[in-house]
CSV table of C-alpha atoms in Angstrom, one decimal:
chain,number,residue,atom,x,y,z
U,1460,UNK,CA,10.4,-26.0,-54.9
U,1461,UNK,CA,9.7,-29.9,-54.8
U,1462,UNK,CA,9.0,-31.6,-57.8
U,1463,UNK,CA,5.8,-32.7,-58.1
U,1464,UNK,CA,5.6,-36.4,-58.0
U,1465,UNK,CA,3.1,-38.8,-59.5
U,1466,UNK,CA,1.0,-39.7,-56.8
U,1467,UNK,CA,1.0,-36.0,-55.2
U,1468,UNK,CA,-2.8,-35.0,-56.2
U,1469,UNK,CA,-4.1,-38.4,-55.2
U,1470,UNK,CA,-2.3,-37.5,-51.7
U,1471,UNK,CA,-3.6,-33.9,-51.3
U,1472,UNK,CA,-7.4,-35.8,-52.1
U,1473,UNK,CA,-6.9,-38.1,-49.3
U,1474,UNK,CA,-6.4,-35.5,-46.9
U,1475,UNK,CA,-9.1,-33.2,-47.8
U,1476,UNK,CA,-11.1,-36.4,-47.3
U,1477,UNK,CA,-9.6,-36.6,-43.8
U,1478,UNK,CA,-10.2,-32.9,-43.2
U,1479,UNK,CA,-14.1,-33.5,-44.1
U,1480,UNK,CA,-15.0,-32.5,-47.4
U,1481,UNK,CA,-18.4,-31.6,-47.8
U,1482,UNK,CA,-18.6,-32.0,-51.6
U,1483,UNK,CA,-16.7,-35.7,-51.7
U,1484,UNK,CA,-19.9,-36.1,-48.8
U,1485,UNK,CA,-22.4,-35.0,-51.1
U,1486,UNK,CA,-21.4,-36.8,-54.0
U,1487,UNK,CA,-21.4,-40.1,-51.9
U,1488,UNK,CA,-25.2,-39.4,-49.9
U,1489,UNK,CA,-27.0,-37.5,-53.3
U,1490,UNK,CA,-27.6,-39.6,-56.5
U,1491,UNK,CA,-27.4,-36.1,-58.8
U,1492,UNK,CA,-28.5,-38.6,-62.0
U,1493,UNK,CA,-31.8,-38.8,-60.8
U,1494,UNK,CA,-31.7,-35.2,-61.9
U,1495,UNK,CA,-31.3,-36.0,-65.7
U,1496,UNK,CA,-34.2,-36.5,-67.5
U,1497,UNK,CA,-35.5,-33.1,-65.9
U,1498,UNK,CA,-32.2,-31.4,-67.1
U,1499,UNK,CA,-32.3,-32.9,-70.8
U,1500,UNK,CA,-36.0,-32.0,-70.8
U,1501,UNK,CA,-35.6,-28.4,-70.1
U,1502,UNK,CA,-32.6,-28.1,-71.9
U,1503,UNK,CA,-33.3,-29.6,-75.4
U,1504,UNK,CA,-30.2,-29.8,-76.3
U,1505,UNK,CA,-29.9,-30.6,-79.9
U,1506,UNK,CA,-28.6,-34.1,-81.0
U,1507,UNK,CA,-25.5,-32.7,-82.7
U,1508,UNK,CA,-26.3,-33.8,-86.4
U,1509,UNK,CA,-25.2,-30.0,-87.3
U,1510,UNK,CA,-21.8,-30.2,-85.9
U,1511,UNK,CA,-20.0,-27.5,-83.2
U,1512,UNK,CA,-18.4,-28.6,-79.8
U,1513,UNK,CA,-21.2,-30.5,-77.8
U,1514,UNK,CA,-22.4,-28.8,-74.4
U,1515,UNK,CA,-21.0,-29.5,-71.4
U,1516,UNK,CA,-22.9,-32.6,-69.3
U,1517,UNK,CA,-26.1,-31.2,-67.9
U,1518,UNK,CA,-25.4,-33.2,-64.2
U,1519,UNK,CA,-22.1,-31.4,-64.2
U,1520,UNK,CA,-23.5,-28.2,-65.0
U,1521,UNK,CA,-26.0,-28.8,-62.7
U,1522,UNK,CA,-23.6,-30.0,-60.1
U,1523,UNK,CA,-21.5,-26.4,-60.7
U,1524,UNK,CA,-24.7,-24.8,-58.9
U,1525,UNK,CA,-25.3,-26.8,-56.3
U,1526,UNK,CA,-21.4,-25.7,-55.4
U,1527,UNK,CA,-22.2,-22.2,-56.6
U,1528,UNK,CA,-25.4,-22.0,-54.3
U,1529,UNK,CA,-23.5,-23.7,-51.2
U,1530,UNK,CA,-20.4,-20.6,-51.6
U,1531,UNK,CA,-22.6,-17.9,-52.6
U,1532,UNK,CA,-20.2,-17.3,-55.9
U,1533,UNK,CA,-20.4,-15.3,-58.9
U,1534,UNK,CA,-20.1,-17.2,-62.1
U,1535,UNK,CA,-16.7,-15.1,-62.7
U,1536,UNK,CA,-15.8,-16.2,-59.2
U,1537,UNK,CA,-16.9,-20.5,-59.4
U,1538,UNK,CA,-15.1,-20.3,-63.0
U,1539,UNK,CA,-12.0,-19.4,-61.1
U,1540,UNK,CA,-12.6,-21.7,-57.7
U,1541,UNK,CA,-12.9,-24.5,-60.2
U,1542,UNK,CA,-9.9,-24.2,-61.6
U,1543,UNK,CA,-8.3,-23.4,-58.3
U,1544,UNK,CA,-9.8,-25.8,-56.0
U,1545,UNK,CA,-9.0,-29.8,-56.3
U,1546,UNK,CA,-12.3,-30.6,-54.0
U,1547,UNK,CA,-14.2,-28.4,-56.6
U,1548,UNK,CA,-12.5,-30.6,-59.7
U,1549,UNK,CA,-13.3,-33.8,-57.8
U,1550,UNK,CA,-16.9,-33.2,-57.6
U,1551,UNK,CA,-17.8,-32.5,-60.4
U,1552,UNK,CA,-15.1,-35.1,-61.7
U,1553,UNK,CA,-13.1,-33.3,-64.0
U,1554,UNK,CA,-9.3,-34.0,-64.2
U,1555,UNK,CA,-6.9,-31.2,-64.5
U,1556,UNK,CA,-6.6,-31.2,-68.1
U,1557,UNK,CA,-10.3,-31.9,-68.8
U,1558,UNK,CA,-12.3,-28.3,-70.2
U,1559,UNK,CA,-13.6,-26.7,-67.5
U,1560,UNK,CA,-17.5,-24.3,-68.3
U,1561,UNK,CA,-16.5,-20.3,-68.6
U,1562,UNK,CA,-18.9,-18.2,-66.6
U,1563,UNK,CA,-20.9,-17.7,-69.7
U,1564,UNK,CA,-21.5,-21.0,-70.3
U,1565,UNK,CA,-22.8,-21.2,-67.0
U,1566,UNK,CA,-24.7,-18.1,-67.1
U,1567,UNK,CA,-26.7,-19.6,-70.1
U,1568,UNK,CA,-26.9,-22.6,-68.2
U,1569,UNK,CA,-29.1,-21.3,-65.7
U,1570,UNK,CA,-30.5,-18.5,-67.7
U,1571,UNK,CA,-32.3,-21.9,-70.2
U,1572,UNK,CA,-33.3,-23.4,-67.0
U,1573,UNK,CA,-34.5,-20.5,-66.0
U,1574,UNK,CA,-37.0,-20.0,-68.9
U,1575,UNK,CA,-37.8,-23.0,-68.7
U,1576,UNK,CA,-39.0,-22.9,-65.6
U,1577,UNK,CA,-37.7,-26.2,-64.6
U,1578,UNK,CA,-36.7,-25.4,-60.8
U,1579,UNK,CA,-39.7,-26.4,-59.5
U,1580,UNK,CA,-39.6,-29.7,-60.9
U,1581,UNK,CA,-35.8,-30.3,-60.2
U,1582,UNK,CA,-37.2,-29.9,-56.5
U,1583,UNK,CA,-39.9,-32.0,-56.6
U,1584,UNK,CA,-37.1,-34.4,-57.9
U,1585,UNK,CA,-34.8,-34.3,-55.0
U,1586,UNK,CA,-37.9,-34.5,-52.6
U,1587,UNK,CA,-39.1,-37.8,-54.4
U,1588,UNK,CA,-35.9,-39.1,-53.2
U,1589,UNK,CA,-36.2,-38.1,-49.8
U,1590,UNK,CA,-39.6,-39.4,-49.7
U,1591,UNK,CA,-38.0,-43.0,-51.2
U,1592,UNK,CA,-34.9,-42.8,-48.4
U,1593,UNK,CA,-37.7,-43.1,-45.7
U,1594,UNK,CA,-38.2,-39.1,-45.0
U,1595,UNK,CA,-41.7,-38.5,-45.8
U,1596,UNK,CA,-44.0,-35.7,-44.1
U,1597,UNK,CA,-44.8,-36.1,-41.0
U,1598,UNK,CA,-45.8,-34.6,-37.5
U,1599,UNK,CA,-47.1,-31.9,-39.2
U,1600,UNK,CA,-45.8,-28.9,-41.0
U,1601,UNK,CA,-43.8,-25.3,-40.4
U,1602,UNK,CA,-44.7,-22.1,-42.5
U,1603,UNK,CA,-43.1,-18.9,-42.4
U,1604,UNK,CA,-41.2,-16.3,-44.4
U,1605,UNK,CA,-38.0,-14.0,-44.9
U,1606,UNK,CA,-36.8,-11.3,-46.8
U,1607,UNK,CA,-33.9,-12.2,-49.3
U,1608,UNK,CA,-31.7,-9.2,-50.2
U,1609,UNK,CA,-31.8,-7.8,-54.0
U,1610,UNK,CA,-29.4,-5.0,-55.5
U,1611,UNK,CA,-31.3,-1.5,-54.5
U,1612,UNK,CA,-33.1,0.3,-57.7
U,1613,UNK,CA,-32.3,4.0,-57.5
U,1614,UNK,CA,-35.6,5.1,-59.2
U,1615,UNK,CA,-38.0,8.3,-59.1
U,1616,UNK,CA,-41.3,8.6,-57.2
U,1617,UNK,CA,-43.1,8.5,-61.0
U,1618,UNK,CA,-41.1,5.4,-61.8
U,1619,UNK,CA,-42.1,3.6,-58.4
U,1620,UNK,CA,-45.6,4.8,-59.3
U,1621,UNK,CA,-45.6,3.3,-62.4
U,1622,UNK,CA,-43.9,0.1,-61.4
U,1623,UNK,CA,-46.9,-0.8,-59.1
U,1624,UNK,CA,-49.6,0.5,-61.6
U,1625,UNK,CA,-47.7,-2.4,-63.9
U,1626,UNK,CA,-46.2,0.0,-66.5
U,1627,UNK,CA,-42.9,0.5,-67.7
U,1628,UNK,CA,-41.4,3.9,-68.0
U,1629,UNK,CA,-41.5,5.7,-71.1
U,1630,UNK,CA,-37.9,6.4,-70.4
U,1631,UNK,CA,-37.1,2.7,-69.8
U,1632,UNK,CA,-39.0,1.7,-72.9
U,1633,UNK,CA,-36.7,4.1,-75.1
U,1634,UNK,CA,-33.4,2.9,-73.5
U,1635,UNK,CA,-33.2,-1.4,-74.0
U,1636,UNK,CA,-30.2,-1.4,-71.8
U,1637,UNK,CA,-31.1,0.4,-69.1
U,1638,UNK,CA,-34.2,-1.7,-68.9
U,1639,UNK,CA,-32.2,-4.7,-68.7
U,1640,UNK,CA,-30.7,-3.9,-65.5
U,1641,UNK,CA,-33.9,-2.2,-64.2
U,1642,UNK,CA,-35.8,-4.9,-61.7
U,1643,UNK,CA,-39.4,-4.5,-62.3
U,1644,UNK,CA,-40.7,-7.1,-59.8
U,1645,UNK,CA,-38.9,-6.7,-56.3
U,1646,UNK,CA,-40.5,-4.0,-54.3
U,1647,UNK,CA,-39.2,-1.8,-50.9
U,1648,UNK,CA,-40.9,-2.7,-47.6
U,1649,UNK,CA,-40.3,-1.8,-44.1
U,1650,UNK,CA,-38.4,-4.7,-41.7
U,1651,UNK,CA,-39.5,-4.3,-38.1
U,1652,UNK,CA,-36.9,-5.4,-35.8
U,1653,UNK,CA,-36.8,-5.4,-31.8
U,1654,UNK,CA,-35.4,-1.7,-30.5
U,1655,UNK,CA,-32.0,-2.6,-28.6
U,1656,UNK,CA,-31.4,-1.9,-25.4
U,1657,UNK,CA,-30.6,1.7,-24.2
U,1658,UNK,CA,-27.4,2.4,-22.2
U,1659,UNK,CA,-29.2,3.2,-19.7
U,1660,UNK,CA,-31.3,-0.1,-19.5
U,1661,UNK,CA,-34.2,0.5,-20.8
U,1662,UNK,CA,-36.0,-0.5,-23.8
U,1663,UNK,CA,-37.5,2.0,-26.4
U,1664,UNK,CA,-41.3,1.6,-26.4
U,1665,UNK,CA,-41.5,1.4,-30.4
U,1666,UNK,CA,-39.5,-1.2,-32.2
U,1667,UNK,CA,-37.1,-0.1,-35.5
U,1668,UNK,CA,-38.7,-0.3,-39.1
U,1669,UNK,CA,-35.7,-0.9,-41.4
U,1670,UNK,CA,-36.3,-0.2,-45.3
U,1671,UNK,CA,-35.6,-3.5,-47.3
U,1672,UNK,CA,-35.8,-4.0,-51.0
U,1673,UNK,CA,-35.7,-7.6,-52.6
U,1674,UNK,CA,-37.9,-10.9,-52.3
U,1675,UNK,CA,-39.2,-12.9,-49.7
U,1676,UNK,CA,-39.1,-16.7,-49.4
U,1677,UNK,CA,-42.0,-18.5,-48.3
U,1678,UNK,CA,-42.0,-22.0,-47.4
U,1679,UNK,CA,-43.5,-25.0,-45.3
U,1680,UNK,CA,-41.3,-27.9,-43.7
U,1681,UNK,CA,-42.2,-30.9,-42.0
U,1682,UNK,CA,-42.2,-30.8,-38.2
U,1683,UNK,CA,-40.3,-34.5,-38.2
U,1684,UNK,CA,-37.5,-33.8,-40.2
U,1685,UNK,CA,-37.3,-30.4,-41.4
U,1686,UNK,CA,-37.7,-30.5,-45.0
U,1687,UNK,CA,-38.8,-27.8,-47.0
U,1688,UNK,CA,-41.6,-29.7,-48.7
U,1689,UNK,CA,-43.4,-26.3,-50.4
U,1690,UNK,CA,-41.8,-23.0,-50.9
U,1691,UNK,CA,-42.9,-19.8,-53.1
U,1692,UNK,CA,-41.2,-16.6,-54.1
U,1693,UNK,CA,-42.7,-13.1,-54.0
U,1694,UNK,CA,-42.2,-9.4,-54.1
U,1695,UNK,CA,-40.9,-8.2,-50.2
U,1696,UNK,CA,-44.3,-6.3,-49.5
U,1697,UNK,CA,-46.3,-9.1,-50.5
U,1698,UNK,CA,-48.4,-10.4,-47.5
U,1699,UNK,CA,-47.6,-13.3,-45.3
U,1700,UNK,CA,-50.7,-14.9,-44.5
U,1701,UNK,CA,-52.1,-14.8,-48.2
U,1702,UNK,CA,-49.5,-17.4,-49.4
U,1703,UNK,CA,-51.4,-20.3,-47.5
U,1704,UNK,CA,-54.0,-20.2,-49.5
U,1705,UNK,CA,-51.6,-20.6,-52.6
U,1706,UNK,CA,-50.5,-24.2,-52.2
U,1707,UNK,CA,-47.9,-23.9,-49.6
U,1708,UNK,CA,-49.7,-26.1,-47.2
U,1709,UNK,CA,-48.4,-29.7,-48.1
U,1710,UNK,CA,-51.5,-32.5,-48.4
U,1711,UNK,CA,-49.4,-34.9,-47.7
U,1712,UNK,CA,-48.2,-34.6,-44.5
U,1713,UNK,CA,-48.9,-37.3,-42.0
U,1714,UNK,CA,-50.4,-34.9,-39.3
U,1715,UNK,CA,-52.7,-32.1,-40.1
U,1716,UNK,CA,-51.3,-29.6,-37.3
U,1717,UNK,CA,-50.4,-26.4,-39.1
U,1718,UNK,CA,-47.7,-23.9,-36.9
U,1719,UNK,CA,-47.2,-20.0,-38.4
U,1720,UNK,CA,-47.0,-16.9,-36.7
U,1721,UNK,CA,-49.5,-14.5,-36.4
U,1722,UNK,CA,-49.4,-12.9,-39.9
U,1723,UNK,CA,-50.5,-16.1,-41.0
U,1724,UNK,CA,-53.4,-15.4,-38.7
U,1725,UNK,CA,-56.7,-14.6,-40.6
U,1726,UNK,CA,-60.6,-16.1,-40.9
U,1727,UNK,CA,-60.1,-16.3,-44.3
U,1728,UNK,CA,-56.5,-19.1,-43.4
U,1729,UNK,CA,-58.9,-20.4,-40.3
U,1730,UNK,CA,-61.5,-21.2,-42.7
U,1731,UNK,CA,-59.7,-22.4,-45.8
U,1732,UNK,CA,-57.4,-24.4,-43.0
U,1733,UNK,CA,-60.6,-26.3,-41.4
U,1734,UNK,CA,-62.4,-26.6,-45.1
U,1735,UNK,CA,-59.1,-28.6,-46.1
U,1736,UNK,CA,-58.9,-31.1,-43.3
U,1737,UNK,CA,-56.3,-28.7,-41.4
U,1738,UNK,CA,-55.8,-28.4,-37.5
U,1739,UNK,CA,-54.8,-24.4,-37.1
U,1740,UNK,CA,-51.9,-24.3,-34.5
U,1741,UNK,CA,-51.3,-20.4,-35.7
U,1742,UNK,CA,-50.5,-17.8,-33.1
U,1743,UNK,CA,-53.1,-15.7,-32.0
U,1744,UNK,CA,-52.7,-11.9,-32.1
U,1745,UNK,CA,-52.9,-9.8,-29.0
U,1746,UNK,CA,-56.5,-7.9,-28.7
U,1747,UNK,CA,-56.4,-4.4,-29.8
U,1748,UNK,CA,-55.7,-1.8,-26.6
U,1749,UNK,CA,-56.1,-4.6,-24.3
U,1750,UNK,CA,-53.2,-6.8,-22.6
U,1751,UNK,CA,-52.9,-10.5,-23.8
U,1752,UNK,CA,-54.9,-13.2,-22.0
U,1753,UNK,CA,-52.6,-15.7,-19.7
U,1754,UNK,CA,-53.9,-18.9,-20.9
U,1755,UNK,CA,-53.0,-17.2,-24.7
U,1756,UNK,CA,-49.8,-16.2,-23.8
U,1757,UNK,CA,-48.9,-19.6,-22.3
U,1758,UNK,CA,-50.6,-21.2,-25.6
U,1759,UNK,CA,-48.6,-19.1,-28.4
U,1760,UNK,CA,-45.5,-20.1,-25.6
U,1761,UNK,CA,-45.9,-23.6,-26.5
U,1762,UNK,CA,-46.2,-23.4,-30.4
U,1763,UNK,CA,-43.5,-21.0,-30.5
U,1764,UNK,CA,-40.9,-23.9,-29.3
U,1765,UNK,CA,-42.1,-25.6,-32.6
U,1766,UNK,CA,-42.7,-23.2,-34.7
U,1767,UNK,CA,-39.1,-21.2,-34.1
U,1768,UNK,CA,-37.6,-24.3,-36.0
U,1769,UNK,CA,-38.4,-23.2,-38.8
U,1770,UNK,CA,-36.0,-20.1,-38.2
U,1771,UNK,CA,-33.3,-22.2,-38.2
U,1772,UNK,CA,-33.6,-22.9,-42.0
U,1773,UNK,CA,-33.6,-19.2,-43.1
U,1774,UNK,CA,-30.3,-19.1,-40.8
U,1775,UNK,CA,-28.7,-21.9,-42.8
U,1776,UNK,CA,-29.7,-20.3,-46.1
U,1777,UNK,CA,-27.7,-16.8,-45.1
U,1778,UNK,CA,-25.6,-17.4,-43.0
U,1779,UNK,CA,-23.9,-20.9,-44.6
U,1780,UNK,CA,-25.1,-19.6,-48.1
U,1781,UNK,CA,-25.0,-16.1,-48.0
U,1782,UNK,CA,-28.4,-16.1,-49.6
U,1783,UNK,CA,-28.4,-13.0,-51.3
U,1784,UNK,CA,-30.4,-12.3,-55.0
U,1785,UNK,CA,-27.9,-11.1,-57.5
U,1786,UNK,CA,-30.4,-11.3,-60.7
U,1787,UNK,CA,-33.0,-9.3,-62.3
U,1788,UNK,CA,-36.7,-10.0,-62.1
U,1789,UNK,CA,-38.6,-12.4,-60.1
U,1790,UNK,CA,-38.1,-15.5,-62.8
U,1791,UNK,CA,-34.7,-15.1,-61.9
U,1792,UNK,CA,-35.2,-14.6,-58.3
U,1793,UNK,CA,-36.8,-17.7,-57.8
U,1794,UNK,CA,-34.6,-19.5,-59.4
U,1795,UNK,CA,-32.1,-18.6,-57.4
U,1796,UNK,CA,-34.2,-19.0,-54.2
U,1797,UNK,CA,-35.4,-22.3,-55.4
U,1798,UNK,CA,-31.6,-23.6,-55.6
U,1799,UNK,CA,-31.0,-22.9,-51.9
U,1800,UNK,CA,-34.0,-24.8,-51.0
U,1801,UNK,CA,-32.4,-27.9,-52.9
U,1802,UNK,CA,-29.0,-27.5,-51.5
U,1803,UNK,CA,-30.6,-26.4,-48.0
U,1804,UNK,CA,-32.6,-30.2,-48.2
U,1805,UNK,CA,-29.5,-31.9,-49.5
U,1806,UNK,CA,-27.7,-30.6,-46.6
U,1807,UNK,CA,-30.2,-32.1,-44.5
U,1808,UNK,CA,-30.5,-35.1,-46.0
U,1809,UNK,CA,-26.2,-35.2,-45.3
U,1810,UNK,CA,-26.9,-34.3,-41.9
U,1811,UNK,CA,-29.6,-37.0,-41.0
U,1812,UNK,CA,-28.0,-39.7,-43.1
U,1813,UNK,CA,-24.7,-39.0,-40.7
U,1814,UNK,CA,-26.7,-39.3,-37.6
U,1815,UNK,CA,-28.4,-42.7,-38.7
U,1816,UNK,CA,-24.9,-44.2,-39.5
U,1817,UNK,CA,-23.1,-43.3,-36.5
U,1818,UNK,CA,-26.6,-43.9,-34.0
């Protein structure tokens, strides 16, 4: 084997920066101190007058997610890849004898965060910075949905009854631990997807209903650049439609067109949409035992072009992320979901700033 020679790492970096490293990107497009006074306010971290090794930097910690959330990695698993990885080690700009964060440091990391419900504002952060880099709301806004994975709860019929009555089990109560792994808050509901095509060519008349348990994302992005600007995490079964009414439309837009599917469809959203300055462009639903009208066919035709952009986020989220919820309870949950939304806008923001430099 060749002897490593003094200059050898500093080599290796320059040609992972010739091969395109997203993380040396990231670190050069998104100012992650901005993110600090939210961090040291959620944390309260104490000022060290009692002694014991001080806590790892709260942007670096913070900085481990955002690489976490963008690999889709366990804590045991980014402990490792942080060792392993010179990108990683450059991005978070550690040296390779500097201390790297154990997965339970970085599991109580995010679990304080978590409690402290400071994902929301760590958003709203990073979207004050888009809105200062020139990308504010505009054209009008996107909403729409999708389920997001959880582990599968193997419980009874009277524990499923209970669940959605609010309760606990008696039996849960009495055993701490199995209560701890027990997921109270994500529910089963049934995925509808088109029926596939028959070998014979034709189509089956009913379309497949798929059982999924987990969470569903909701969220609203401009039309003009594709920022998730409001989001919200629920239960699978909850209902589409009722989330608009629960501050997911975003005031601030420059246009008041509003695109969603037809869950989002009610007189309850048409009304709360025209009371709050809102211009409804939601598909309509076809009439009950009657074929669809032409001139709304051709109508939901044309918001369906913009509305299906929105689809291209969820896709990002799983298929570049592997969004997947590996937690317990919805606290958790959103947490997690609230992540991907940050790295899914700081992605964006890579994206657009790329095309302004090279236009």
């Amino acid at each position: 084997m060749k002897q490593a020679g003094f200059f050898d790492v500093e080599e290796r970096l320059a040609r992972l920066s010739g091969l395109g490293d997203q993380l040396e990107a990231f670190s050069r497009i998104v100012d992650f101190e901005v993110f600090r006074p939210d961090l040291e306010q959620a944390l309260a971290y104490s000022t060290g007058s009692k002694g014991g090794r001080p806590p790892f930097d709260p942007v670096l910690m913070f900085k481990i997610l955002v690489i976490q959330t963008l690999n889709n990695l366990s804590d045991e698993r980014t402990e490792y890849l942080i060792n392993d990885r010179l990108s990683f080690m450059r991005f978070l700009g550690l040296g390779l004898s500097d201390r790297v964060p154990d997965a339970k440091t970085l599991w109580l990391f995010r679990e304080r965060l978590t409690q402290a419900s400071a994902i929301e504002r760590l958003f709203d952060r990073f979207d004050a910075t888009l809105r200062n880099a020139g990308y504010l709301p505009m054209s009008g806004q996107i909403l729409d949905a999708t389920l997001v994975a959880a582990p599968k709860q193997r419980n009874t019929n009277a524990e499923k009854a209970g669940l959605r009555e609010g309760r606990i089990p008696q039996d849960w109560q009495d055993k701490p631990t199995k209560l701890s792994h027990k997921d109270r808050h994500a529910r089963w509901t049934l995925k509808f997807t088109k029926a596939k095509r028959q070998d014979d060519g034709t189509i089956p008349a009913t379309d497949l209903a798929i059982p999924f348990f987990g969470y569903k994302s909701h969220i609203s992005i401009d039309r003009k650049f594709r920022f998730i600007r409001k989001w919200k995490t629920t239960h699978a079964a909850a209902s589409d439609g009722a989330r608009l009414r629960e501050g997911l439309l975003d005031k601030t837009n420059t246009a008041s067109s509003v695109w969603a599917d037809t869950a989002y469809r009610s007189k309850a959203n048409e009304d709360f949409m025209e009371k709050h300055g809102f211009v409804s462009k939601v598909h309509r639903k076809k009439p009950h035992l009657k074929p669809m009208p032409r001139h709304i066919q051709q109508s939901n035709a044309g918001k369906s072009v913009i509305r299906s952009r929105v689809e291209h986020v969820f896709a990002d989220q799983k298929s570049q992320m592997g969004l997947f919820i590996r937690t317990v309870g919805i606290t958790r949950a959103t947490m997690r979901i609230g992540l991907a939304n940050i790295v899914y806008n700081m992605r964006r923001f890579l994206f657009l700033e790329r095309i302004s430099t090279t236009a």
